[in-house]
mmCIF file of N, CA and C in Angstrom:
data_model
loop_
_atom_site.group_PDB
_atom_site.id
_atom_site.type_symbol
_atom_site.label_atom_id
_atom_site.label_comp_id
_atom_site.label_asym_id
_atom_site.label_seq_id
_atom_site.Cartn_x
_atom_site.Cartn_y
_atom_site.Cartn_z
ATOM 1 N N MET O 1 0.726 -1.112 -0.160
ATOM 2 C CA MET O 1 -0.212 -0.385 0.019
ATOM 3 C C MET O 1 0.973 1.548 -0.323
ATOM 4 N N LYS O 2 0.286 2.251 -1.098
ATOM 5 C CA LYS O 2 1.136 3.506 -0.764
ATOM 6 C C LYS O 2 0.480 4.535 -1.234
ATOM 7 N N THR O 3 0.462 5.562 -0.012
ATOM 8 C CA THR O 3 -0.173 7.025 0.062
ATOM 9 C C THR O 3 1.005 8.096 -0.567
ATOM 10 N N GLY O 4 1.459 8.954 -1.399
ATOM 11 C CA GLY O 4 2.038 10.056 -1.378
ATOM 12 C C GLY O 4 3.526 9.084 -1.396
ATOM 13 N N SER O 5 4.505 9.597 -0.570
ATOM 14 C CA SER O 5 5.878 9.487 -0.152
ATOM 15 C C SER O 5 5.564 8.362 0.900
ATOM 16 N N ILE O 6 4.529 7.737 1.306
ATOM 17 C CA ILE O 6 4.407 6.932 2.747
ATOM 18 C C ILE O 6 3.922 6.229 1.905
ATOM 19 N N LYS O 7 4.362 4.656 2.164
ATOM 20 C CA LYS O 7 4.699 3.404 2.059
ATOM 21 C C LYS O 7 4.223 2.180 3.502
ATOM 22 N N ILE O 8 3.302 1.255 2.973
ATOM 23 C CA ILE O 8 3.566 -0.079 3.978
ATOM 24 C C ILE O 8 3.899 -0.612 3.686
ATOM 25 N N ILE O 9 4.494 -1.525 4.510
ATOM 26 C CA ILE O 9 5.658 -2.344 3.519
ATOM 27 C C ILE O 9 5.538 -3.378 4.885
ATOM 28 N N THR O 10 5.721 -5.311 4.784
ATOM 29 C CA THR O 10 6.205 -6.049 6.296
ATOM 30 C C THR O 10 7.434 -5.820 5.861
ATOM 31 N N PRO O 11 8.059 -5.843 7.186
ATOM 32 C CA PRO O 11 9.236 -5.510 6.964
ATOM 33 C C PRO O 11 10.111 -7.145 6.784
ATOM 34 N N GLN O 12 10.824 -7.548 5.969
ATOM 35 C CA GLN O 12 11.775 -9.000 5.914
ATOM 36 C C GLN O 12 13.047 -8.647 6.197
ATOM 37 N N THR O 13 13.782 -8.041 5.895
ATOM 38 C CA THR O 13 15.269 -8.039 6.082
ATOM 39 C C THR O 13 15.614 -7.988 7.728
ATOM 40 N N ASP O 14 16.837 -8.456 8.299
ATOM 41 C CA ASP O 14 16.763 -8.247 9.973
ATOM 42 C C ASP O 14 17.151 -6.658 10.275
ATOM 43 N N GLN O 15 18.088 -5.485 9.092
ATOM 44 C CA GLN O 15 17.399 -4.306 9.329
ATOM 45 C C GLN O 15 16.620 -4.178 9.253
ATOM 46 N N GLN O 16 15.407 -4.343 8.748
ATOM 47 C CA GLN O 16 13.989 -4.151 8.872
ATOM 48 C C GLN O 16 13.329 -3.956 9.806
ATOM 49 N N PHE O 17 13.499 -5.541 9.734
ATOM 50 C CA PHE O 17 13.053 -5.442 11.462
ATOM 51 C C PHE O 17 13.448 -5.662 13.230
ATOM 52 N N GLU O 18 15.088 -4.743 13.131
ATOM 53 C CA GLU O 18 15.260 -4.332 13.927
ATOM 54 C C GLU O 18 14.851 -2.694 14.072
ATOM 55 N N ALA O 19 14.387 -2.121 12.522
ATOM 56 C CA ALA O 19 14.044 -0.507 12.471
ATOM 57 C C ALA O 19 13.195 -0.767 13.082
ATOM 58 N N TYR O 20 11.568 -1.748 12.620
ATOM 59 C CA TYR O 20 10.813 -2.006 13.150
ATOM 60 C C TYR O 20 10.712 -2.161 15.164
ATOM 61 N N PHE O 21 11.465 -3.182 15.183
ATOM 62 C CA PHE O 21 11.059 -3.501 16.850
ATOM 63 C C PHE O 21 12.124 -2.041 17.585
ATOM 64 N N LEU O 22 12.557 -1.165 16.681
ATOM 65 C CA LEU O 22 13.438 -0.061 17.591
ATOM 66 C C LEU O 22 12.361 0.794 17.834
ATOM 67 N N THR O 23 11.196 1.004 16.636
ATOM 68 C CA THR O 23 10.040 2.072 16.816
ATOM 69 C C THR O 23 9.296 1.845 17.319
ATOM 70 N N ARG O 24 8.726 0.658 17.810
ATOM 71 C CA ARG O 24 8.065 0.445 18.642
ATOM 72 C C ARG O 24 8.409 0.387 20.133
ATOM 73 N N TYR O 25 9.660 0.144 20.566
ATOM 74 C CA TYR O 25 10.631 0.574 21.476
ATOM 75 C C TYR O 25 10.507 2.141 21.417
ATOM 76 N N GLU O 26 10.980 2.719 20.420
ATOM 77 C CA GLU O 26 11.064 4.252 21.471
ATOM 78 C C GLU O 26 9.133 5.063 21.667
ATOM 79 N N VAL O 27 8.167 4.457 20.374
ATOM 80 C CA VAL O 27 7.320 4.938 20.579
ATOM 81 C C VAL O 27 6.343 4.532 21.869
ATOM 82 N N LEU O 28 6.058 3.537 21.939
ATOM 83 C CA LEU O 28 4.842 3.036 23.235
ATOM 84 C C LEU O 28 6.005 2.165 24.519
ATOM 85 N N ARG O 29 7.518 2.306 24.556
ATOM 86 C CA ARG O 29 7.816 1.918 26.223
ATOM 87 C C ARG O 29 8.840 2.587 26.726
ATOM 88 N N LYS O 30 9.867 3.228 25.417
ATOM 89 C CA LYS O 30 10.894 3.843 25.992
ATOM 90 C C LYS O 30 9.829 5.100 27.207
ATOM 91 N N PRO O 31 9.147 5.619 26.509
ATOM 92 C CA PRO O 31 8.779 7.119 27.320
ATOM 93 C C PRO O 31 8.252 6.769 29.177
ATOM 94 N N TRP O 32 7.949 5.535 28.956
ATOM 95 C CA TRP O 32 7.414 5.225 30.478
ATOM 96 C C TRP O 32 8.645 4.258 31.254
ATOM 97 N N GLY O 33 9.973 4.532 30.934
ATOM 98 C CA GLY O 33 10.808 3.897 30.956
ATOM 99 C C GLY O 33 11.392 2.763 31.497
ATOM 100 N N GLN O 34 10.536 1.661 30.023
ATOM 101 C CA GLN O 34 10.430 0.713 29.789
ATOM 102 C C GLN O 34 11.089 -0.037 29.660
ATOM 103 N N PRO O 35 12.036 -1.432 29.590
ATOM 104 C CA PRO O 35 13.419 -1.619 29.244
ATOM 105 C C PRO O 35 13.558 -2.317 28.112
ATOM 106 N N LYS O 36 14.547 -2.059 27.054
ATOM 107 C CA LYS O 36 14.562 -2.580 25.881
ATOM 108 C C LYS O 36 14.025 -4.039 26.533
ATOM 109 N N GLY O 37 13.895 -4.609 24.797
ATOM 110 C CA GLY O 37 12.986 -6.035 25.614
ATOM 111 C C GLY O 37 12.041 -6.176 25.598
ATOM 112 N N SER O 38 10.681 -5.067 26.192
ATOM 113 C CA SER O 38 9.495 -5.303 26.241
ATOM 114 C C SER O 38 8.675 -4.620 25.151
ATOM 115 N N GLU O 39 9.321 -4.469 24.501
ATOM 116 C CA GLU O 39 8.304 -4.008 23.354
ATOM 117 C C GLU O 39 8.069 -5.132 22.311
ATOM 118 N N ARG O 40 8.619 -6.703 22.618
ATOM 119 C CA ARG O 40 8.525 -7.987 22.003
ATOM 120 C C ARG O 40 8.084 -9.107 22.964
ATOM 121 N N ASP O 41 6.914 -9.704 22.878
ATOM 122 C CA ASP O 41 6.518 -11.013 23.193
ATOM 123 C C ASP O 41 6.672 -12.137 22.849
ATOM 124 N N GLY O 42 6.181 -12.885 22.890
ATOM 125 C CA GLY O 42 6.274 -14.636 22.349
ATOM 126 C C GLY O 42 5.130 -14.740 21.463
ATOM 127 N N GLN O 43 4.746 -13.977 20.831
ATOM 128 C CA GLN O 43 4.009 -13.826 19.263
ATOM 129 C C GLN O 43 4.476 -13.860 18.498
ATOM 130 N N GLU O 44 5.614 -12.829 18.175
ATOM 131 C CA GLU O 44 5.644 -12.371 17.475
ATOM 132 C C GLU O 44 6.654 -13.211 15.905
ATOM 133 N N ASP O 45 6.880 -14.238 16.092
ATOM 134 C CA ASP O 45 6.808 -15.376 15.181
ATOM 135 C C ASP O 45 5.267 -15.980 14.377
ATOM 136 N N THR O 46 4.800 -15.862 15.231
ATOM 137 C CA THR O 46 3.403 -16.110 14.352
ATOM 138 C C THR O 46 2.313 -15.098 13.871
ATOM 139 N N SER O 47 2.518 -13.881 14.201
ATOM 140 C CA SER O 47 2.106 -12.763 13.943
ATOM 141 C C SER O 47 2.323 -12.128 12.194
ATOM 142 N N MET O 48 1.569 -10.818 12.012
ATOM 143 C CA MET O 48 1.741 -9.947 10.572
ATOM 144 C C MET O 48 2.423 -8.968 11.354
ATOM 145 N N HIS O 49 3.395 -8.039 10.738
ATOM 146 C CA HIS O 49 3.876 -7.105 11.229
ATOM 147 C C HIS O 49 3.650 -5.753 10.257
ATOM 148 N N PHE O 50 3.348 -4.860 10.582
ATOM 149 C CA PHE O 50 3.609 -3.532 9.686
ATOM 150 C C PHE O 50 3.842 -2.912 9.335
ATOM 151 N N MET O 51 4.583 -1.747 8.339
ATOM 152 C CA MET O 51 5.514 -0.607 8.924
ATOM 153 C C MET O 51 4.998 0.420 8.030
ATOM 154 N N ALA O 52 4.914 1.703 8.447
ATOM 155 C CA ALA O 52 5.294 2.654 7.385
ATOM 156 C C ALA O 52 6.575 3.510 7.498
ATOM 157 N N ILE O 53 6.758 3.690 5.996
ATOM 158 C CA ILE O 53 8.304 4.214 6.136
ATOM 159 C C ILE O 53 8.365 5.426 4.954
ATOM 160 N N ASN O 54 9.036 6.119 5.058
ATOM 161 C CA ASN O 54 8.931 7.500 3.555
ATOM 162 C C ASN O 54 9.712 7.151 2.871
ATOM 163 N N GLU O 55 10.037 7.650 1.693
ATOM 164 C CA GLU O 55 10.857 7.564 0.637
ATOM 165 C C GLU O 55 12.318 7.532 0.771
ATOM 166 N N HIS O 56 12.915 7.992 2.415
ATOM 167 C CA HIS O 56 14.025 8.108 2.815
ATOM 168 C C HIS O 56 14.449 6.789 3.495
ATOM 169 N N GLU O 57 13.113 5.685 3.308
ATOM 170 C CA GLU O 57 12.277 4.347 4.695
ATOM 171 C C GLU O 57 13.032 4.529 5.856
ATOM 172 N N GLU O 58 12.852 6.029 6.319
ATOM 173 C CA GLU O 58 12.266 6.528 7.995
ATOM 174 C C GLU O 58 10.940 5.268 7.950
ATOM 175 N N VAL O 59 11.004 4.554 8.649
ATOM 176 C CA VAL O 59 9.687 4.146 10.349
ATOM 177 C C VAL O 59 9.030 5.550 10.382
ATOM 178 N N LEU O 60 7.898 5.381 10.390
ATOM 179 C CA LEU O 60 6.802 6.083 10.217
ATOM 180 C C LEU O 60 6.148 5.824 11.776
ATOM 181 N N GLY O 61 5.619 5.171 11.617
ATOM 182 C CA GLY O 61 5.004 3.950 12.483
ATOM 183 C C GLY O 61 4.356 2.205 11.393
ATOM 184 N N VAL O 62 4.457 1.673 13.529
ATOM 185 C CA VAL O 62 4.931 -0.106 13.224
ATOM 186 C C VAL O 62 2.996 -0.337 13.486
ATOM 187 N N CYS O 63 2.465 -1.380 13.181
ATOM 188 C CA CYS O 63 1.813 -2.067 14.394
ATOM 189 C C CYS O 63 1.964 -3.962 14.200
ATOM 190 N N ARG O 64 1.283 -4.567 14.672
ATOM 191 C CA ARG O 64 1.273 -5.979 15.042
ATOM 192 C C ARG O 64 -0.242 -6.801 14.120
ATOM 193 N N LEU O 65 0.216 -7.448 13.632
ATOM 194 C CA LEU O 65 -1.872 -8.392 13.633
ATOM 195 C C LEU O 65 -1.278 -9.941 13.872
ATOM 196 N N GLN O 66 -1.783 -9.922 15.109
ATOM 197 C CA GLN O 66 -2.453 -11.441 15.324
ATOM 198 C C GLN O 66 -3.672 -11.953 14.945
ATOM 199 N N PHE O 67 -3.386 -13.142 15.347
ATOM 200 C CA PHE O 67 -5.180 -14.098 15.968
ATOM 201 C C PHE O 67 -5.172 -15.261 16.320
ATOM 202 N N ASN O 68 -6.341 -14.337 17.517
ATOM 203 C CA ASN O 68 -6.440 -15.249 18.474
ATOM 204 C C ASN O 68 -7.015 -16.163 18.522
ATOM 205 N N SER O 69 -8.115 -16.552 17.253
ATOM 206 C CA SER O 69 -9.050 -17.618 16.083
ATOM 207 C C SER O 69 -8.947 -17.089 15.096
ATOM 208 N N PRO O 70 -10.118 -18.483 14.584
ATOM 209 C CA PRO O 70 -9.704 -18.226 12.995
ATOM 210 C C PRO O 70 -10.423 -16.423 12.932
ATOM 211 N N ASP O 71 -11.642 -16.799 13.627
ATOM 212 C CA ASP O 71 -12.637 -14.937 13.521
ATOM 213 C C ASP O 71 -12.178 -14.689 14.063
ATOM 214 N N GLU O 72 -11.342 -13.999 14.785
ATOM 215 C CA GLU O 72 -10.672 -12.983 15.792
ATOM 216 C C GLU O 72 -9.070 -12.320 15.431
ATOM 217 N N ALA O 73 -8.912 -11.420 14.685
ATOM 218 C CA ALA O 73 -8.731 -10.983 14.942
ATOM 219 C C ALA O 73 -7.515 -9.702 16.048
ATOM 220 N N GLN O 74 -6.450 -9.447 16.355
ATOM 221 C CA GLN O 74 -6.307 -8.360 17.268
ATOM 222 C C GLN O 74 -4.955 -8.012 16.833
ATOM 223 N N LEU O 75 -5.249 -6.236 16.772
ATOM 224 C CA LEU O 75 -4.161 -5.582 16.778
ATOM 225 C C LEU O 75 -3.317 -4.783 17.923
ATOM 226 N N ARG O 76 -2.268 -5.205 17.945
ATOM 227 C CA ARG O 76 -1.081 -4.928 18.686
ATOM 228 C C ARG O 76 -0.705 -4.448 18.206
ATOM 229 N N TYR O 77 0.395 -3.595 19.289
ATOM 230 C CA TYR O 77 1.869 -2.716 19.218
ATOM 231 C C TYR O 77 1.789 -0.851 18.315
ATOM 232 N N MET O 78 0.386 -0.666 18.326
ATOM 233 C CA MET O 78 0.652 0.189 16.726
ATOM 234 C C MET O 78 1.143 1.465 17.556
ATOM 235 N N GLY O 79 1.827 1.678 17.108
ATOM 236 C CA GLY O 79 2.189 2.921 17.179
ATOM 237 C C GLY O 79 2.875 4.116 16.243
ATOM 238 N N VAL O 80 2.499 5.213 16.683
ATOM 239 C CA VAL O 80 3.088 6.214 14.910
ATOM 240 C C VAL O 80 4.323 7.342 15.429
ATOM 241 N N THR O 81 5.212 8.053 14.709
ATOM 242 C CA THR O 81 6.316 8.663 15.709
ATOM 243 C C THR O 81 5.676 9.865 15.777
ATOM 244 N N GLY O 82 6.579 10.666 16.652
ATOM 245 C CA GLY O 82 5.330 11.956 16.818
ATOM 246 C C GLY O 82 5.384 12.816 15.789
ATOM 247 N N LYS O 83 6.500 12.682 14.991
ATOM 248 C CA LYS O 83 6.033 13.957 14.434
ATOM 249 C C LYS O 83 5.652 13.213 13.194
ATOM 250 N N SER O 84 4.859 12.208 12.366
ATOM 251 C CA SER O 84 4.040 11.530 12.165
ATOM 252 C C SER O 84 2.816 11.135 12.280
ATOM 253 N N GLN O 85 2.504 11.553 13.648
ATOM 254 C CA GLN O 85 0.534 11.392 14.461
ATOM 255 C C GLN O 85 0.109 12.448 13.350
ATOM 256 N N GLY O 86 -0.872 12.362 12.883
ATOM 257 C CA GLY O 86 -2.094 13.729 12.840
ATOM 258 C C GLY O 86 -1.787 13.422 11.180
ATOM 259 N N SER O 87 -0.695 12.961 9.693
ATOM 260 C CA SER O 87 -0.305 12.707 9.132
ATOM 261 C C SER O 87 -1.213 11.119 7.917
ATOM 262 N N GLY O 88 -1.861 10.781 8.723
ATOM 263 C CA GLY O 88 -2.907 9.781 7.654
ATOM 264 C C GLY O 88 -2.092 8.238 8.400
ATOM 265 N N VAL O 89 -0.478 7.924 8.645
ATOM 266 C CA VAL O 89 -0.224 6.907 8.857
ATOM 267 C C VAL O 89 -0.755 5.708 10.058
ATOM 268 N N GLY O 90 -1.203 6.550 10.905
ATOM 269 C CA GLY O 90 -2.121 5.220 11.391
ATOM 270 C C GLY O 90 -2.942 4.733 10.961
ATOM 271 N N ARG O 91 -4.084 6.157 10.185
ATOM 272 C CA ARG O 91 -5.340 5.374 9.008
ATOM 273 C C ARG O 91 -4.690 4.406 7.819
ATOM 274 N N MET O 92 -3.428 4.392 7.465
ATOM 275 C CA MET O 92 -2.633 3.610 6.804
ATOM 276 C C MET O 92 -2.437 2.288 7.376
ATOM 277 N N LEU O 93 -1.955 2.123 8.409
ATOM 278 C CA LEU O 93 -1.722 0.643 9.266
ATOM 279 C C LEU O 93 -2.384 0.197 9.430
ATOM 280 N N LEU O 94 -3.984 0.610 10.045
ATOM 281 C CA LEU O 94 -5.198 0.141 10.643
ATOM 282 C C LEU O 94 -5.828 -0.278 9.307
ATOM 283 N N ASN O 95 -5.977 0.246 8.036
ATOM 284 C CA ASN O 95 -5.981 -0.232 7.201
ATOM 285 C C ASN O 95 -5.678 -1.537 6.787
ATOM 286 N N ALA O 96 -4.436 -1.550 6.053
ATOM 287 C CA ALA O 96 -3.785 -2.351 6.246
ATOM 288 C C ALA O 96 -3.604 -3.877 6.841
ATOM 289 N N ALA O 97 -4.036 -3.729 7.947
ATOM 290 C CA ALA O 97 -4.099 -4.889 8.718
ATOM 291 C C ALA O 97 -5.294 -4.979 9.505
ATOM 292 N N GLU O 98 -6.464 -4.365 8.627
ATOM 293 C CA GLU O 98 -7.886 -5.233 8.578
ATOM 294 C C GLU O 98 -7.726 -5.217 7.422
ATOM 295 N N THR O 99 -6.747 -5.283 6.718
ATOM 296 C CA THR O 99 -7.383 -6.311 4.951
ATOM 297 C C THR O 99 -6.695 -6.959 5.091
ATOM 298 N N ALA O 100 -5.323 -7.336 5.614
ATOM 299 C CA ALA O 100 -5.326 -8.714 6.279
ATOM 300 C C ALA O 100 -5.674 -9.939 6.214
ATOM 301 N N ALA O 101 -6.908 -9.116 7.883
ATOM 302 C CA ALA O 101 -7.021 -10.084 8.754
ATOM 303 C C ALA O 101 -8.246 -9.744 7.847
ATOM 304 N N LYS O 102 -9.457 -9.192 6.990
ATOM 305 C CA LYS O 102 -10.624 -10.134 6.059
ATOM 306 C C LYS O 102 -9.639 -10.993 5.287
ATOM 307 N N ALA O 103 -8.760 -10.979 4.847
ATOM 308 C CA ALA O 103 -7.953 -11.988 3.562
ATOM 309 C C ALA O 103 -7.971 -13.168 3.974
ATOM 310 N N LYS O 104 -7.661 -13.336 5.441
ATOM 311 C CA LYS O 104 -7.564 -14.586 6.450
ATOM 312 C C LYS O 104 -8.558 -15.145 7.133
ATOM 313 N N THR O 105 -9.640 -14.330 6.738
ATOM 314 C CA THR O 105 -11.240 -14.504 6.877
ATOM 315 C C THR O 105 -11.697 -14.309 8.761
ATOM 316 N N ALA O 106 -10.956 -13.493 9.544
ATOM 317 C CA ALA O 106 -11.503 -12.564 10.207
ATOM 318 C C ALA O 106 -12.348 -11.955 9.882
ATOM 319 N N ALA O 107 -13.405 -12.413 10.578
ATOM 320 C CA ALA O 107 -14.773 -11.475 10.821
ATOM 321 C C ALA O 107 -14.973 -10.029 11.881
ATOM 322 N N LYS O 108 -13.999 -10.531 12.862
ATOM 323 C CA LYS O 108 -13.732 -8.982 14.076
ATOM 324 C C LYS O 108 -12.593 -8.821 14.352
ATOM 325 N N MET O 109 -12.220 -7.301 14.635
ATOM 326 C CA MET O 109 -10.768 -6.883 14.677
ATOM 327 C C MET O 109 -11.224 -6.373 16.345
ATOM 328 N N ILE O 110 -10.182 -7.427 17.704
ATOM 329 C CA ILE O 110 -10.533 -6.224 18.760
ATOM 330 C C ILE O 110 -8.346 -5.578 18.925
ATOM 331 N N LEU O 111 -8.801 -4.771 19.839
ATOM 332 C CA LEU O 111 -7.426 -4.342 19.620
ATOM 333 C C LEU O 111 -7.636 -3.989 21.687
ATOM 334 N N GLN O 112 -6.811 -2.928 22.320
ATOM 335 C CA GLN O 112 -6.597 -2.552 23.096
ATOM 336 C C GLN O 112 -6.053 -1.231 23.640
ATOM 337 N N SER O 113 -7.129 0.125 23.132
ATOM 338 C CA SER O 113 -6.363 1.209 23.106
ATOM 339 C C SER O 113 -6.332 2.199 23.927
ATOM 340 N N ARG O 114 -5.061 2.738 23.969
ATOM 341 C CA ARG O 114 -4.783 3.589 25.260
ATOM 342 C C ARG O 114 -5.856 5.352 24.784
ATOM 343 N N GLU O 115 -5.967 5.581 26.912
ATOM 344 C CA GLU O 115 -7.325 6.431 25.738
ATOM 345 C C GLU O 115 -7.018 7.560 25.262
ATOM 346 N N THR O 116 -5.571 7.942 24.688
ATOM 347 C CA THR O 116 -5.625 8.373 24.018
ATOM 348 C C THR O 116 -5.327 8.523 22.727
ATOM 349 N N ALA O 117 -6.247 6.934 22.733
ATOM 350 C CA ALA O 117 -6.642 6.870 21.229
ATOM 351 C C ALA O 117 -7.278 6.390 20.537
ATOM 352 N N VAL O 118 -8.618 5.989 21.711
ATOM 353 C CA VAL O 118 -10.011 6.424 21.442
ATOM 354 C C VAL O 118 -10.591 6.758 20.429
ATOM 355 N N GLY O 119 -10.688 7.900 20.324
ATOM 356 C CA GLY O 119 -10.819 8.986 19.015
ATOM 357 C C GLY O 119 -10.457 8.244 18.279
ATOM 358 N N PHE O 120 -9.726 7.880 17.277
ATOM 359 C CA PHE O 120 -9.387 7.674 16.308
ATOM 360 C C PHE O 120 -9.414 5.696 15.927
ATOM 361 N N TYR O 121 -9.433 5.843 17.624
ATOM 362 C CA TYR O 121 -10.123 4.270 16.399
ATOM 363 C C TYR O 121 -11.614 4.211 16.508
ATOM 364 N N GLU O 122 -12.786 5.059 17.265
ATOM 365 C CA GLU O 122 -13.792 5.690 16.984
ATOM 366 C C GLU O 122 -14.450 6.037 15.557
ATOM 367 N N ARG O 123 -13.205 6.560 14.836
ATOM 368 C CA ARG O 123 -13.847 7.315 13.894
ATOM 369 C C ARG O 123 -13.291 6.208 12.632
ATOM 370 N N SER O 124 -12.520 5.614 13.039
ATOM 371 C CA SER O 124 -12.302 3.621 11.877
ATOM 372 C C SER O 124 -13.678 3.216 12.085
ATOM 373 N N GLY O 125 -14.526 3.394 12.796
ATOM 374 C CA GLY O 125 -15.094 2.160 13.351
ATOM 375 C C GLY O 125 -15.637 1.238 14.672
ATOM 376 N N TYR O 126 -14.727 1.327 14.931
ATOM 377 C CA TYR O 126 -14.353 0.960 16.554
ATOM 378 C C TYR O 126 -15.442 1.093 17.798
ATOM 379 N N THR O 127 -15.791 0.247 18.219
ATOM 380 C CA THR O 127 -16.433 0.711 19.476
ATOM 381 C C THR O 127 -15.827 0.091 20.719
ATOM 382 N N VAL O 128 -16.149 1.210 21.712
ATOM 383 C CA VAL O 128 -15.430 0.523 23.346
ATOM 384 C C VAL O 128 -16.163 -0.756 24.115
ATOM 385 N N LYS O 129 -15.980 -1.588 24.080
ATOM 386 C CA LYS O 129 -16.276 -2.547 24.684
ATOM 387 C C LYS O 129 -16.212 -2.246 26.342
ATOM 388 N N GLU O 130 -15.526 -1.990 26.845
ATOM 389 C CA GLU O 130 -15.008 -1.841 28.299
ATOM 390 C C GLU O 130 -13.362 -1.374 28.851
ATOM 391 N N LYS O 131 -13.664 -0.854 29.764
ATOM 392 C CA LYS O 131 -12.384 -0.301 30.464
ATOM 393 C C LYS O 131 -11.702 -1.316 30.832
ATOM 394 N N SER O 132 -10.535 -1.640 30.613
ATOM 395 C CA SER O 132 -9.901 -2.773 30.602
ATOM 396 C C SER O 132 -8.770 -3.053 31.357
ATOM 397 N N TYR O 133 -7.708 -2.314 31.566
ATOM 398 C CA TYR O 133 -6.870 -1.733 32.749
ATOM 399 C C TYR O 133 -5.537 -1.096 32.670
ATOM 400 N N LEU O 134 -5.489 -0.867 33.626
ATOM 401 C CA LEU O 134 -3.896 0.304 33.601
ATOM 402 C C LEU O 134 -2.448 0.172 33.619
ATOM 403 N N MET O 135 -2.274 0.829 32.532
ATOM 404 C CA MET O 135 -0.283 -0.173 32.323
ATOM 405 C C MET O 135 0.215 0.990 32.759
ATOM 406 N N TRP O 136 1.464 0.169 33.664
ATOM 407 C CA TRP O 136 2.002 0.584 34.732
ATOM 408 C C TRP O 136 1.539 1.685 35.081
ATOM 409 N N GLY O 137 0.374 1.454 35.735
ATOM 410 C CA GLY O 137 -0.090 2.351 36.887
ATOM 411 C C GLY O 137 -0.728 3.841 36.041
ATOM 412 N N GLU O 138 -0.625 4.239 35.088
ATOM 413 C CA GLU O 138 -1.270 5.811 34.333
ATOM 414 C C GLU O 138 -1.505 5.241 32.875
ATOM 415 N N ILE O 139 -1.237 4.393 32.278
ATOM 416 C CA ILE O 139 -2.288 4.469 30.831
ATOM 417 C C ILE O 139 -3.318 3.453 30.389
ATOM 418 N N GLN O 140 -4.615 4.432 30.469
ATOM 419 C CA GLN O 140 -6.080 3.701 31.230
ATOM 420 C C GLN O 140 -5.809 3.172 29.634
ATOM 421 N N HIS O 141 -6.447 1.946 28.853
ATOM 422 C CA HIS O 141 -6.732 0.752 28.136
ATOM 423 C C HIS O 141 -8.419 0.843 28.368
ATOM 424 N N TYR O 142 -8.922 0.643 26.730
ATOM 425 C CA TYR O 142 -10.410 0.022 26.247
ATOM 426 C C TYR O 142 -10.171 -0.848 25.279
ATOM 427 N N LEU O 143 -10.659 -2.110 25.461
ATOM 428 C CA LEU O 143 -11.142 -3.158 24.877
ATOM 429 C C LEU O 143 -11.975 -2.493 23.550
ATOM 430 N N MET O 144 -11.682 -2.435 22.656
ATOM 431 C CA MET O 144 -12.613 -2.100 21.547
ATOM 432 C C MET O 144 -12.521 -3.310 20.205
ATOM 433 N N GLU O 145 -13.063 -2.678 19.773
ATOM 434 C CA GLU O 145 -14.078 -3.400 18.576
ATOM 435 C C GLU O 145 -14.816 -3.353 17.051
ATOM 436 N N LYS O 146 -14.410 -4.557 16.339
ATOM 437 C CA LYS O 146 -15.196 -3.642 15.186
ATOM 438 C C LYS O 146 -15.317 -5.088 14.274
ATOM 439 N N THR O 147 -16.810 -5.036 13.355
ATOM 440 C CA THR O 147 -17.193 -6.034 12.616
ATOM 441 C C THR O 147 -16.303 -5.666 11.755
ATOM 442 N N LEU O 148 -15.713 -6.780 10.646
ATOM 443 C CA LEU O 148 -14.765 -6.146 9.706
ATOM 444 C C LEU O 148 -15.719 -7.174 8.253
#
């Protein structure tokens, strides 16, 4: 998927995966003092990974798609760099993940949204199902869902 000078790719090379995980860490973990490595879990090898890059191959945002069952996909680790927020990168990543989930026969997508991103997901057709957990004692999350 490509829009203007931004394209969505799935990381393939070691260098691309290194940049992908570094962006996940810097956007989603480092600002809260979490250790390097906390941006990964045991489901990396069985998930689909998406990365938004510009014409200079700079990473603008990332997300991961995992399947909890044949009909339920889950968006995880969605993060857009500060300079890229509001530029459509998040929507492009979300669309790529939803398209891939539908192609694999998922009927719905769930995600755990940080409170600050609930509006973004609502504008994309997601609904809040419940207030779920408080990450690191300060980041409220909400379980959200969308029928694909």
